[in-house]
GROMACS .gro file of C-alpha atoms in nm:
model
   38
    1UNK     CA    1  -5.797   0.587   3.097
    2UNK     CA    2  -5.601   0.659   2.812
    3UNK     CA    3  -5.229   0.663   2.773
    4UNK     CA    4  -5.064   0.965   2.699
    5UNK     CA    5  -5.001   0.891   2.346
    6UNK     CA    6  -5.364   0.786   2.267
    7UNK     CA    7  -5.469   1.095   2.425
    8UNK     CA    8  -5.219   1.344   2.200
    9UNK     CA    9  -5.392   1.091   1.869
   10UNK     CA   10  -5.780   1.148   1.975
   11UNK     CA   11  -5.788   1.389   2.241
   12UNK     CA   12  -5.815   1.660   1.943
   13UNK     CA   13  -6.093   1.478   1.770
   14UNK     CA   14  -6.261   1.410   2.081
   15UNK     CA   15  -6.280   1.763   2.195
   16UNK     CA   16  -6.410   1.833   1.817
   17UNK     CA   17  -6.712   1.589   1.848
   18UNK     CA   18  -6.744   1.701   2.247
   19UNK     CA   19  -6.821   2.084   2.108
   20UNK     CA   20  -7.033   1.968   1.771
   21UNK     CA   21  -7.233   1.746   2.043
   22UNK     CA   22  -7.277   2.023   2.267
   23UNK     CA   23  -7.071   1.910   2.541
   24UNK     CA   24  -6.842   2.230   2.608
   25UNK     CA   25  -6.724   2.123   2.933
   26UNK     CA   26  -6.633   1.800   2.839
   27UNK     CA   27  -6.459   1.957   2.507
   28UNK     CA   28  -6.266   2.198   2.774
   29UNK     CA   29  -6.163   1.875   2.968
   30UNK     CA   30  -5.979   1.713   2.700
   31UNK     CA   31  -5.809   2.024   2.591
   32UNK     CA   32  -5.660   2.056   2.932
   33UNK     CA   33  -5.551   1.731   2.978
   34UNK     CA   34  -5.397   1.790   2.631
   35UNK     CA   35  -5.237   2.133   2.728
   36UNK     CA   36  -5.148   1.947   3.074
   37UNK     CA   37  -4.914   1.664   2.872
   38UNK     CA   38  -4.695   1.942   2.665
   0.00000   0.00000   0.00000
């Protein structure tokens, strides 16, 4: 897994390239975990 910080540094970017892929739920999964660590 990835640490907390390395999530809030890619975890945008990977949801980006998750949606431009087509992979909406995986896009939404990031995006929680990132809402989950504020």
């Amino acid at each position: 897994g990835l640490s907390p910080r390395r999530l809030a540094e890619i975890g945008p970017v990977a949801a980006r390239l998750a949606r431009a892929e087509g992979f909406e739920a995986h896009a939404r999964a990031v995006e929680i975990r990132l809402k989950d660590k504020v």
